[in-house]
Amino acid sequence: MEAPAPAAPHSPAEPEAAEKRVDIVVDSPEAMGDMGRRLAGLLRAGDLVMLSGELGAGKTTLTRGLGEGLGVRGAVTSPTFVIARVHPSLAAGPPLVHVDAYRLGGGLDEMEDLDLDVSLPDSVIVVEWGEGKVEELTDDRLHIRIHRAVGDTSDEVRHVTVTGLGQRWAAADLGVLSG
């Protein structure tokens, strides 16, 4: 079986990419992990996933489930203090590159040392706090926004908006993410 083509590189001269969106309600950390495992079934080498949400929203929990679904090596934990972690595949799939851009200020220029543009064709790249920093890597990407109640609350409910941008996601069934 032929491997799917990697995501297309970004070209600023191209028109704004097409957009596809689904809204999902997640009611527990376990359900967030399950959503990550389902997401793994949609991803392939060359895919960029941007995660946004408040601290404690569930970005790393989602990525942990994604790593389990991709069958990668190593515990998927927050890369906050190391900026990026690479999790090689234990199966025949792509490695997972998990980036936390929270401490990085500017755009792609400040992230250049991470060589994400070099890793992208062969990997699945997940960037927490990547909004405004990594969009230039490719027109084809998923942006996942996780909204949670803020303040002193024990509410586990998360409202997740998954937006597929570009031709790569035009025909994808993002509805499978809701379980």
C-alpha atoms as one frame of an Amber mdcrd trajectory, in Angstrom:
protein
   0.000   0.000   0.000   1.431   3.371  -1.026   2.068   5.893   1.746  -0.009
   9.089   1.554   1.758  12.221   0.384   2.983  14.581   3.113   1.265  17.892
   3.755   2.073  20.690   1.331   4.569  23.353   2.398   3.264  26.844   3.008
   3.326  29.273   0.117   2.379  32.864   1.003   1.228  33.549  -2.577  -1.606
  31.014  -2.289  -5.155  32.086  -1.378  -6.491  31.489   2.131  -6.866  27.742
   2.786 -10.254  26.044   2.964 -11.595  25.413   6.464 -13.545  22.506   7.989
 -14.728  22.570  11.602 -16.286  20.338  14.253 -17.236  21.145  17.860 -16.950
  18.422  20.498 -17.821  18.274  24.203 -15.383  16.219  26.290 -16.438  15.397
  29.852 -13.318  13.888  31.454  -9.555  13.517  31.086 -10.140   9.916  29.982
 -12.446  11.117  27.210  -9.799  13.659  26.130  -7.259  10.832  25.865  -9.775
   8.786  23.865 -10.204  11.714  21.482  -6.417  11.798  21.033  -6.399   8.074
  20.185  -9.144   8.659  17.580  -7.199  11.615  16.194  -4.186   9.338  15.653
  -6.269   7.378  13.139  -6.625  10.504  10.997  -3.005  11.635  11.076  -0.067
  10.804   8.827   3.489  11.977   8.300   3.509  15.630   7.314   0.597  16.652
   9.530   0.800  19.670  11.816  -1.541  19.935  14.805  -1.704  23.191  16.760
  -3.197  23.064  20.260  -4.574  26.113  22.071  -6.192  26.410  25.482  -5.677
  27.681  28.993  -3.269  26.009  31.384  -4.858  22.755  32.498  -7.254  22.613
  29.550  -6.083  19.166  28.447  -3.584  19.808  25.637  -1.014  17.349  26.978
  -3.718  14.802  27.875  -4.938  14.930  24.272  -1.360  14.547  23.007  -0.759
  11.603  25.357  -3.755   9.809  23.825  -2.496  10.705  20.361   0.902   9.204
  21.174  -0.772   6.004  22.385  -2.822   5.860  19.189   0.270   6.374  17.025
   2.148   3.710  18.982   5.151   5.857  19.847   7.916   5.193  22.353   8.219
   7.059  25.625   5.782   8.681  27.972   4.155  11.727  26.406   4.481  14.463
  29.005   4.485  18.233  28.790   7.668  19.404  27.063   7.483  22.819  28.772
  11.041  22.804  30.101  12.685  21.050  27.139  10.562  22.824  24.469  10.336
  19.716  22.237  10.386  15.945  22.519  10.606  13.394  19.725   8.785  10.097
  20.252   9.873   7.492  17.668   7.285   5.063  16.382   7.265   1.519  17.745
   5.138   0.508  14.764   5.492   1.423  11.109   4.053   4.907  11.628   5.602
   8.343  11.809   7.350   9.703  14.890   5.548  12.246  17.062   7.272  15.591
  17.622   5.653  17.271  20.641   6.483  20.958  21.053   5.531  23.407  23.783
   5.915  26.934  22.364   4.654  28.658  25.533   8.066  30.078  26.437   8.892
  31.086  22.865   7.990  34.654  22.023   8.003  35.327  18.289   7.013  33.468
  15.178   8.701  30.759  13.192  12.062  32.581  13.256  12.436  31.943  17.010
  11.479  28.308  16.486  14.015  27.810  13.685  16.451  25.946  15.939  13.834
  23.225  16.388  14.008  22.432  12.635  10.274  21.766  12.479  10.310  22.453
   8.747  12.844  19.634   8.354  10.911  17.245  10.629   7.453  17.939   9.186
   7.530  15.746   6.045   8.405  12.615   8.056   6.632  13.267  11.365   3.388
  14.220  13.020   4.098  17.518  14.757   1.949  18.695  17.662   2.602  22.227
  18.912   1.041  23.415  22.145   0.701  27.213  22.277   1.641  27.352  18.580
  -0.914  29.903  17.436   0.830  32.807  15.724   4.111  30.879  15.693   3.985
  27.900  13.330   1.276  28.596  10.745   3.957  29.385   8.178   5.066  25.747
   8.149   2.116  24.577   6.040  -1.280  25.618   4.734  -2.612  22.170   5.700
  -2.992  21.879   9.466  -5.371  21.106  12.292  -6.016  23.724  14.923  -7.559
  22.352  18.105  -8.848  24.872  20.649  -9.780  23.530  24.074 -12.043  25.719
  26.197 -12.645  25.031  29.884 -14.318  26.826  32.748 -11.858  29.133  34.480
 -11.576  30.073  38.120 -12.082  27.876  41.172 -13.943  24.978  39.591 -13.779
  21.214  39.479 -15.679  21.166  36.177 -14.059  18.564  33.898 -16.116  19.519
  30.819 -14.118  20.834  27.873 -15.476  22.347  24.684 -13.150  21.429  21.843
 -13.170  23.096  18.440 -11.243  21.232  15.748 -10.580  23.211  12.590  -9.010
  21.554   9.573  -7.299  24.006   7.259  -6.259  23.324   3.679  -6.873  20.671
   1.083  -5.451  17.906   3.304  -8.465  18.242   5.620 -11.176  19.130   3.070
 -12.460  15.556   2.772 -11.502  14.330   6.258 -14.247  13.077   8.548 -13.488
  15.112  11.664 -16.755  13.843  13.148 -14.985  10.596  14.155 -13.245  12.608
  16.869 -16.466  12.949  18.854 -16.646   9.214  19.362
